[in-house]
CSV table of N, CA and C in Angstrom, one decimal:
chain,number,residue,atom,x,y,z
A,4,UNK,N,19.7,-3.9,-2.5
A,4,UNK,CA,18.3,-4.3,-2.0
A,4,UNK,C,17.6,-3.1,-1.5
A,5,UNK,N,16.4,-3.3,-1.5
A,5,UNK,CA,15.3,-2.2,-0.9
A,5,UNK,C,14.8,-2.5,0.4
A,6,UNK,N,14.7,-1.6,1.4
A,6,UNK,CA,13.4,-2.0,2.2
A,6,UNK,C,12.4,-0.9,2.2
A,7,UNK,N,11.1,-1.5,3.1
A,7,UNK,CA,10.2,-0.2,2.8
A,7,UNK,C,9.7,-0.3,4.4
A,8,UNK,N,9.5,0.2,4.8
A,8,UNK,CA,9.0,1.0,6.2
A,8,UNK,C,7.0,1.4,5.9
A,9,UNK,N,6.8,0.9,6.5
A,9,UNK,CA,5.2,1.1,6.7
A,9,UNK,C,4.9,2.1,7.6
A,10,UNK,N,3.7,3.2,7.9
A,10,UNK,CA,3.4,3.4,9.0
A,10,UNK,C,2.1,4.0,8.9
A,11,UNK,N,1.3,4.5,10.4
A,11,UNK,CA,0.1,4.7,9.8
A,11,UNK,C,-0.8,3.9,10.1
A,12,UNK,N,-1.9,3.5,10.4
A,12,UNK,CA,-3.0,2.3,10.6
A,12,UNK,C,-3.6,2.8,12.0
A,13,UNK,N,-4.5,1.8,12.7
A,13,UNK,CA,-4.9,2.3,13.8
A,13,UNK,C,-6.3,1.8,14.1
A,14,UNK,N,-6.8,2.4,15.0
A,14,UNK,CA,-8.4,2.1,15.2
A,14,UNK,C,-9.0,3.5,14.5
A,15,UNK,N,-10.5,3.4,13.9
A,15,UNK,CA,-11.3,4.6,13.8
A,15,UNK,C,-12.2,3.7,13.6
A,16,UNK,N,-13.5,4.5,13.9
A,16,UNK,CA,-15.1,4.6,13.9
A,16,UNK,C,-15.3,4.0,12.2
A,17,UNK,N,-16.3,3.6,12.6
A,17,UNK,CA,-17.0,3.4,11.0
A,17,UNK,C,-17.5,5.0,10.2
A,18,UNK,N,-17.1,4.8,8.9
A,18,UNK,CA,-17.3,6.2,8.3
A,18,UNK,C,-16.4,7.2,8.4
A,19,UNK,N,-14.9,7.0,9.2
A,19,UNK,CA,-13.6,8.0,9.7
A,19,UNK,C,-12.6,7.2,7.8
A,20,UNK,N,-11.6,8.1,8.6
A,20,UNK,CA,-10.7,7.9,7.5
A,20,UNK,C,-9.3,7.7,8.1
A,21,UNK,N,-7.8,6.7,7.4
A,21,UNK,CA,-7.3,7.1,8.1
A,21,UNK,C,-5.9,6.8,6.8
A,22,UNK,N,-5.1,7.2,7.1
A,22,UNK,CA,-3.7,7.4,6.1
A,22,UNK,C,-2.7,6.4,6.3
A,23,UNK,N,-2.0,5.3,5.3
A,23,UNK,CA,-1.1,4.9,5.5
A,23,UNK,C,-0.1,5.5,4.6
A,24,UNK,N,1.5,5.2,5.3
A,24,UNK,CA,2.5,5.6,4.2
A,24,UNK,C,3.4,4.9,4.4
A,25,UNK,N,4.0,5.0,3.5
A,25,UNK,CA,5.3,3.7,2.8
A,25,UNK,C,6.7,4.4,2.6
A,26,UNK,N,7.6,4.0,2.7
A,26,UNK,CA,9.2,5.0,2.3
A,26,UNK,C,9.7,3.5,2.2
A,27,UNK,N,10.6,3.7,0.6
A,27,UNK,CA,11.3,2.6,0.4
A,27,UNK,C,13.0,3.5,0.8
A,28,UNK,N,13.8,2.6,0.7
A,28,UNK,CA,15.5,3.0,1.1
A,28,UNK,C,16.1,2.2,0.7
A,29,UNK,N,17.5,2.7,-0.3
A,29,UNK,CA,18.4,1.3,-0.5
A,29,UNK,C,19.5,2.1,-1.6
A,30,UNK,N,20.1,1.8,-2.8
A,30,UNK,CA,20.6,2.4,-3.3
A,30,UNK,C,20.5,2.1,-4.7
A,31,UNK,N,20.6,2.7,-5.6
A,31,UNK,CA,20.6,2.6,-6.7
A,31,UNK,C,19.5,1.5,-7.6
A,32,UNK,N,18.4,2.4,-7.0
A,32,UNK,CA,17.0,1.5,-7.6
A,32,UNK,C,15.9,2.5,-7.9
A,33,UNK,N,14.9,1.8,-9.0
A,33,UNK,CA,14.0,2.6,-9.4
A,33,UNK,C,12.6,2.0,-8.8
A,34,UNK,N,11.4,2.5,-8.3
A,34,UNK,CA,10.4,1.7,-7.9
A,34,UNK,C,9.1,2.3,-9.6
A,35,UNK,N,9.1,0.8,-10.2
A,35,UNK,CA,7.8,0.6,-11.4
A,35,UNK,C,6.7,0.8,-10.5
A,36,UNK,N,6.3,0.4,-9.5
A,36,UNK,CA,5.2,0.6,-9.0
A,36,UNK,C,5.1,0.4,-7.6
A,37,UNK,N,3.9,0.9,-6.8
A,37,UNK,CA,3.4,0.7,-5.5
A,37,UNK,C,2.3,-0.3,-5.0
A,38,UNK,N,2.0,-1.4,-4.3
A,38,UNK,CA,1.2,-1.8,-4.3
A,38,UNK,C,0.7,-2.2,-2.3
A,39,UNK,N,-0.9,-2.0,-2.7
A,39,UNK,CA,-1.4,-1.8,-1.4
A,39,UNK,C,-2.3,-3.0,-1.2
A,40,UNK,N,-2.1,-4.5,-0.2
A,40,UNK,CA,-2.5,-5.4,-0.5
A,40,UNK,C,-3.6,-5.2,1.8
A,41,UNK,N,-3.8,-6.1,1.3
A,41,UNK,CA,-4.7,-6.6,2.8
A,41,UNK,C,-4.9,-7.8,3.4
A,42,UNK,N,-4.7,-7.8,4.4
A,42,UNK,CA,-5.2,-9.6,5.0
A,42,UNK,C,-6.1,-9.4,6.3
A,43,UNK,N,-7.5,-10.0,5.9
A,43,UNK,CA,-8.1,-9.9,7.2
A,43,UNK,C,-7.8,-11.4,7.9
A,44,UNK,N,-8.4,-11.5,9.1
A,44,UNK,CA,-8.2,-13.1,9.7
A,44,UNK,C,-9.0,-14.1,9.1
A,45,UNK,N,-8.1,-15.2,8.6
A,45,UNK,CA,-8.7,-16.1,8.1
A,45,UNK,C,-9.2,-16.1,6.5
A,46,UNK,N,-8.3,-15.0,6.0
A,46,UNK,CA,-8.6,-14.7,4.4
A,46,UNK,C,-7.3,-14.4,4.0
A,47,UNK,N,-7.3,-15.0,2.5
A,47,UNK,CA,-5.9,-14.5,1.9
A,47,UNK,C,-6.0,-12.7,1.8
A,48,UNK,N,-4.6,-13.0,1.1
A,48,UNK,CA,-4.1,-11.7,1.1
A,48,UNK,C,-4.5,-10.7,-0.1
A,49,UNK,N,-5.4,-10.0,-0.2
A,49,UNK,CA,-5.8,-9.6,-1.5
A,49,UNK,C,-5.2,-7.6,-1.5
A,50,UNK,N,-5.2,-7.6,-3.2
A,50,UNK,CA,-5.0,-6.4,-3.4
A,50,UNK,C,-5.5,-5.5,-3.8
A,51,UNK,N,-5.5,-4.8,-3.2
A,51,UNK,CA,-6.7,-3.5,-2.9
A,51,UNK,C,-6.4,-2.6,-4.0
A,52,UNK,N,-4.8,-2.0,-3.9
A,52,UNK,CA,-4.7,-0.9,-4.8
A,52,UNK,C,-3.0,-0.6,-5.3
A,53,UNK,N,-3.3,-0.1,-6.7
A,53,UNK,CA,-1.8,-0.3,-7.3
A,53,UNK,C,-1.5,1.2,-7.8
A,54,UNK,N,-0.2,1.0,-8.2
A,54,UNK,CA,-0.1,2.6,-9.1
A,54,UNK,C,1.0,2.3,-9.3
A,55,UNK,N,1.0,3.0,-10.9
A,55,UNK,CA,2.7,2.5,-11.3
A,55,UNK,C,3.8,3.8,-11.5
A,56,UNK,N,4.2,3.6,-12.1
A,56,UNK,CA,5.6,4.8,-12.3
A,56,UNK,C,5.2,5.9,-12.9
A,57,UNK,N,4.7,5.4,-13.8
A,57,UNK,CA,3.4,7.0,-14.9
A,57,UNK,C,2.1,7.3,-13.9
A,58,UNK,N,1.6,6.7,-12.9
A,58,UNK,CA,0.5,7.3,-12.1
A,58,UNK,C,-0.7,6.4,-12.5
A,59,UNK,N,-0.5,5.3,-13.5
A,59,UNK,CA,-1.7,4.6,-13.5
A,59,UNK,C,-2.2,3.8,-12.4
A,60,UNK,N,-3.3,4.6,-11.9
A,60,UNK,CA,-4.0,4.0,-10.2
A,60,UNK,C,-5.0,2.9,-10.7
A,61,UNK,N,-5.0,1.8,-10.2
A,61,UNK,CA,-6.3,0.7,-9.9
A,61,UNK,C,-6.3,0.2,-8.4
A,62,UNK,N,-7.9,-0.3,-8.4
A,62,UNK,CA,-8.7,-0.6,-7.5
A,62,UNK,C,-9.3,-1.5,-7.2
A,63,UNK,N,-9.6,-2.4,-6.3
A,63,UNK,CA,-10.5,-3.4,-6.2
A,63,UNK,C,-11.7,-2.7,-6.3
A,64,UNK,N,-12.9,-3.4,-6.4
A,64,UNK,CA,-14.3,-3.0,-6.3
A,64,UNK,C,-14.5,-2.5,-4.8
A,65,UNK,N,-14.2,-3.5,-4.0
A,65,UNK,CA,-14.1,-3.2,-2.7
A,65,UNK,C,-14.0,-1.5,-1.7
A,66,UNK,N,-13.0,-1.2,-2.3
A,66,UNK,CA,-12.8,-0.1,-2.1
A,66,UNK,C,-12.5,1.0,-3.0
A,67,UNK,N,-12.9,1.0,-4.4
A,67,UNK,CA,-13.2,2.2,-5.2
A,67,UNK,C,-14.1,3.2,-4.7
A,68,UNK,N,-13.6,4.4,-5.0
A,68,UNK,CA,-14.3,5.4,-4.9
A,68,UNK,C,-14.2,6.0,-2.9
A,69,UNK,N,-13.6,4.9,-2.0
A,69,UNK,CA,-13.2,5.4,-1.2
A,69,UNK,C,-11.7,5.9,-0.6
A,70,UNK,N,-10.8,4.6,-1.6
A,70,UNK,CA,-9.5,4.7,-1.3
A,70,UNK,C,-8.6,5.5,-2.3
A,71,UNK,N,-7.9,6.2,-2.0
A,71,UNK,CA,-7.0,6.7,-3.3
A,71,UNK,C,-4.9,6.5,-2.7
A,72,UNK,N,-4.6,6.0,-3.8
A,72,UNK,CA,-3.0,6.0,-3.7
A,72,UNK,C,-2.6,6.8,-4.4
A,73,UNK,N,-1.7,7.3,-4.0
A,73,UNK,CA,-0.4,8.2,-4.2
A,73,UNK,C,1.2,7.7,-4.6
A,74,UNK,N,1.8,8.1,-5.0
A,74,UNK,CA,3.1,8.4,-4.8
A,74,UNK,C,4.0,9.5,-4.7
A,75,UNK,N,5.4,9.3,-4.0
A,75,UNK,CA,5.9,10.5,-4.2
A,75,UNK,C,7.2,10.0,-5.3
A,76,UNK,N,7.8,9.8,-6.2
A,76,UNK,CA,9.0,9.4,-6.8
A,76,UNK,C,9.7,10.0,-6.1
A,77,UNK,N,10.1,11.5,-5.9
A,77,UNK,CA,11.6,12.1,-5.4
A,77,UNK,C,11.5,11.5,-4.1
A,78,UNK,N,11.1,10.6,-3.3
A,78,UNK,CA,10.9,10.5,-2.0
A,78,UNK,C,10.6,9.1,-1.6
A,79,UNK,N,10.6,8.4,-3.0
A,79,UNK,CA,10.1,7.3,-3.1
A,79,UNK,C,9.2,6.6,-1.7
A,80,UNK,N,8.3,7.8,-1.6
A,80,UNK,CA,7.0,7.5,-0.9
A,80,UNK,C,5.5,6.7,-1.7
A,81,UNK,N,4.8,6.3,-0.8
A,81,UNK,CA,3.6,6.1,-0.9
A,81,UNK,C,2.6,6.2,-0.1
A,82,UNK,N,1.6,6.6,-0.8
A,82,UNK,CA,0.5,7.2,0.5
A,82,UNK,C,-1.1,6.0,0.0
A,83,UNK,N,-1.6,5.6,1.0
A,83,UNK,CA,-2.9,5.1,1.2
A,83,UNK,C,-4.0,6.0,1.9
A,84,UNK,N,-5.1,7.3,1.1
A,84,UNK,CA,-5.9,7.8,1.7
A,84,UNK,C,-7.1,6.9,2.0
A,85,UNK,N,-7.6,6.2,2.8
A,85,UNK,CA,-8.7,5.5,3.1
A,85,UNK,C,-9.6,6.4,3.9
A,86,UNK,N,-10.6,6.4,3.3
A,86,UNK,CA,-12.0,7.2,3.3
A,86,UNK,C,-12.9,6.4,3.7
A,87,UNK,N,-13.9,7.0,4.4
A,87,UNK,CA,-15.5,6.1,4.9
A,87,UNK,C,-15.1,4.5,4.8
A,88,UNK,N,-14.4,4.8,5.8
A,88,UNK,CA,-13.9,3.1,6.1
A,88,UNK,C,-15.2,2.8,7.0
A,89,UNK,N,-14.9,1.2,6.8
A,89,UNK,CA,-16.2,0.2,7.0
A,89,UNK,C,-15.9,-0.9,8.1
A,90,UNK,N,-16.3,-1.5,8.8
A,90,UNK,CA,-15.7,-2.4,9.6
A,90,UNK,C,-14.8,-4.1,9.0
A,91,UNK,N,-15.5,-3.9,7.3
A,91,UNK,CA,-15.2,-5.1,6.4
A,91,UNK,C,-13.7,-4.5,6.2
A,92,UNK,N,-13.3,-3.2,6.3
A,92,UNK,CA,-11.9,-3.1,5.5
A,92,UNK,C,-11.0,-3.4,6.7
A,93,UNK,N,-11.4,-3.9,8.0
A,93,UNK,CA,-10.7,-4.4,9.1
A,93,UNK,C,-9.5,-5.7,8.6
A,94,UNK,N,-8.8,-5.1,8.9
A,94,UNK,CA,-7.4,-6.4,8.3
A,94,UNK,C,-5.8,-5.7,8.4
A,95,UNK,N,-4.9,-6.3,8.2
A,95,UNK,CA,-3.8,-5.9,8.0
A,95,UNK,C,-3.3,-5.6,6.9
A,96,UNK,N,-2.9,-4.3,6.7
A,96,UNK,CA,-2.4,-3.7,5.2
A,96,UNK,C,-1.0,-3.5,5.1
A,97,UNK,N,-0.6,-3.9,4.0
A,97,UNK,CA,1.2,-4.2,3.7
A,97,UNK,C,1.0,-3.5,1.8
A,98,UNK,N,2.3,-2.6,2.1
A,98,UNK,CA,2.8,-1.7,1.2
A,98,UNK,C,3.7,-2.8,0.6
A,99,UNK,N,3.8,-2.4,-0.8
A,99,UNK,CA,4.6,-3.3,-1.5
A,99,UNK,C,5.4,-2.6,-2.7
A,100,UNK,N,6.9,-2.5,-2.5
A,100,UNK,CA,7.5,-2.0,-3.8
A,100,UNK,C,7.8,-2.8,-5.0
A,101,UNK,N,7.2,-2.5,-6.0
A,101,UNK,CA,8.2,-3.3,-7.3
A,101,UNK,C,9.1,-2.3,-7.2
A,102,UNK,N,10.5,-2.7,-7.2
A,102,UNK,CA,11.9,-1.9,-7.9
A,102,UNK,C,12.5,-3.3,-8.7
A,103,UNK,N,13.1,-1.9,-9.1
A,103,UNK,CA,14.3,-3.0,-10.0
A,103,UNK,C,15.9,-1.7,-9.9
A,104,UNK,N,16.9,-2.7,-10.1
A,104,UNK,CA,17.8,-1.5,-10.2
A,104,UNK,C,18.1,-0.6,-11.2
A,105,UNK,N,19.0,0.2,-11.5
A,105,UNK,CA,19.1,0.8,-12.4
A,105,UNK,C,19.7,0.2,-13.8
A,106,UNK,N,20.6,-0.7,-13.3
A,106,UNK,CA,21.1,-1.8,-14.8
A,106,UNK,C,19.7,-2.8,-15.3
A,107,UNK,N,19.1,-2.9,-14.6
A,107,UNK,CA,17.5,-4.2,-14.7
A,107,UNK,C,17.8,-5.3,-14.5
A,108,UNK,N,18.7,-5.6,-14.0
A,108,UNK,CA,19.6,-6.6,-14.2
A,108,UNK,C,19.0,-7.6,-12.8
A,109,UNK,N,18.3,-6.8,-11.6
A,109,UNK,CA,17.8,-7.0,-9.9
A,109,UNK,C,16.8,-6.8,-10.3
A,110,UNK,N,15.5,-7.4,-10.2
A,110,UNK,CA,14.2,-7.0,-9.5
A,110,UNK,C,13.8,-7.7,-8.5
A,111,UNK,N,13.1,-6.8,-8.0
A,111,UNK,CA,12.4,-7.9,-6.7
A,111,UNK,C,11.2,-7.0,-6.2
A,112,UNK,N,10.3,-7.7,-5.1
A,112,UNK,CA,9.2,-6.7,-5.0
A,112,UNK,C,9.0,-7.0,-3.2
A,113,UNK,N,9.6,-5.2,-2.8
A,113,UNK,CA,10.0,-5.1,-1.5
A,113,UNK,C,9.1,-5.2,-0.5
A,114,UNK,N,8.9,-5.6,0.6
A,114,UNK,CA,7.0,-5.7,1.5
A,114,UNK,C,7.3,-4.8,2.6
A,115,UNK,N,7.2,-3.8,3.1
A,115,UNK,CA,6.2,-2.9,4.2
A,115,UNK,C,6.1,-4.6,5.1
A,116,UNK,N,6.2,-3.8,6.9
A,116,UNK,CA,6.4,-4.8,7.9
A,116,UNK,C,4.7,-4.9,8.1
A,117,UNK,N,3.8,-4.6,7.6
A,117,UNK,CA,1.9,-4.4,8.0
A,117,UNK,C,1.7,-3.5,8.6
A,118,UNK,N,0.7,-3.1,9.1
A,118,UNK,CA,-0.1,-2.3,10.1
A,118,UNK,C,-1.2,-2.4,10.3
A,119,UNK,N,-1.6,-2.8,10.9
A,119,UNK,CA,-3.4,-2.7,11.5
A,119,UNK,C,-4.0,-2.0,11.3
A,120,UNK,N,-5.2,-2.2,10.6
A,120,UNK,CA,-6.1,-1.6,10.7
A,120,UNK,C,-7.5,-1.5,11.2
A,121,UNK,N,-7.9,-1.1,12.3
A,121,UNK,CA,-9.4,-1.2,13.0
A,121,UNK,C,-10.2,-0.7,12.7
A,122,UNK,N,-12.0,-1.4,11.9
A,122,UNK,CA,-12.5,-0.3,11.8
A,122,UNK,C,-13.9,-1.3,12.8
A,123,UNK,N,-14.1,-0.1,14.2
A,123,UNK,CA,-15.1,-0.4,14.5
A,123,UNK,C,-15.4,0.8,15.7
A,124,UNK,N,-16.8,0.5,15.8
A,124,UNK,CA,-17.4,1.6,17.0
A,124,UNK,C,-17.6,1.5,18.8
């Protein structure tokens, strides 16, 4: 099995920026992709931003052009740069691993515990 560890979030100003990151752990698994989802109060859970094993990145409209994701493979990290945050991107953000194992034989898609994110003045 996998877990992933979230961290990162916080309060900032409208217009600041602030970083989340992800580390999955477990044994003998490969992560296809990273995914960066959000829940504000009283709205589902929607997803912001993806990237897979080759580096193909997408984006909501939402936050194009401010957010960028990362990964690390050797480290099976992930990074969320959020840029000129707004007080609308206010919600709770959860990291999410697709892995599968090495036989393919397991998949499952691992969830980051949230983190808050505040954006106001």
């Amino acid at each position: 099995q996998v877990q992933v560890v979230e961290s990162g979030g916080g309060l900032v100003q409208p217009g600041g920026s602030l970083r989340l990151s992800c580390a999955a752990s477990g044994s003998s698994f490969r992560i296809g992709a990273w995914e960066w989802y959000r829940q504000a109060p009283g709205k589902e859970r929607e997803l912001v931003a993806d990237i897979t094993s080759g580096g193909t990145m997408k984006y909501a409209d939402s936050v194009k052009g401010r957010f960028t994701n990362s990964r690390d493979g050797a480290k099976n990290m992930a990074y969320l740069q959020m840029n000129s945050l707004k007080p609308e991107d206010t919600a709770v953000y959860f990291c999410a691993a697709v892995w599968s194992s090495y036989s393919g034989d397991v998949q499952g898609r691992a969830w980051g515990q949230g983190t808050q994110v505040t954006v106001s003045s």
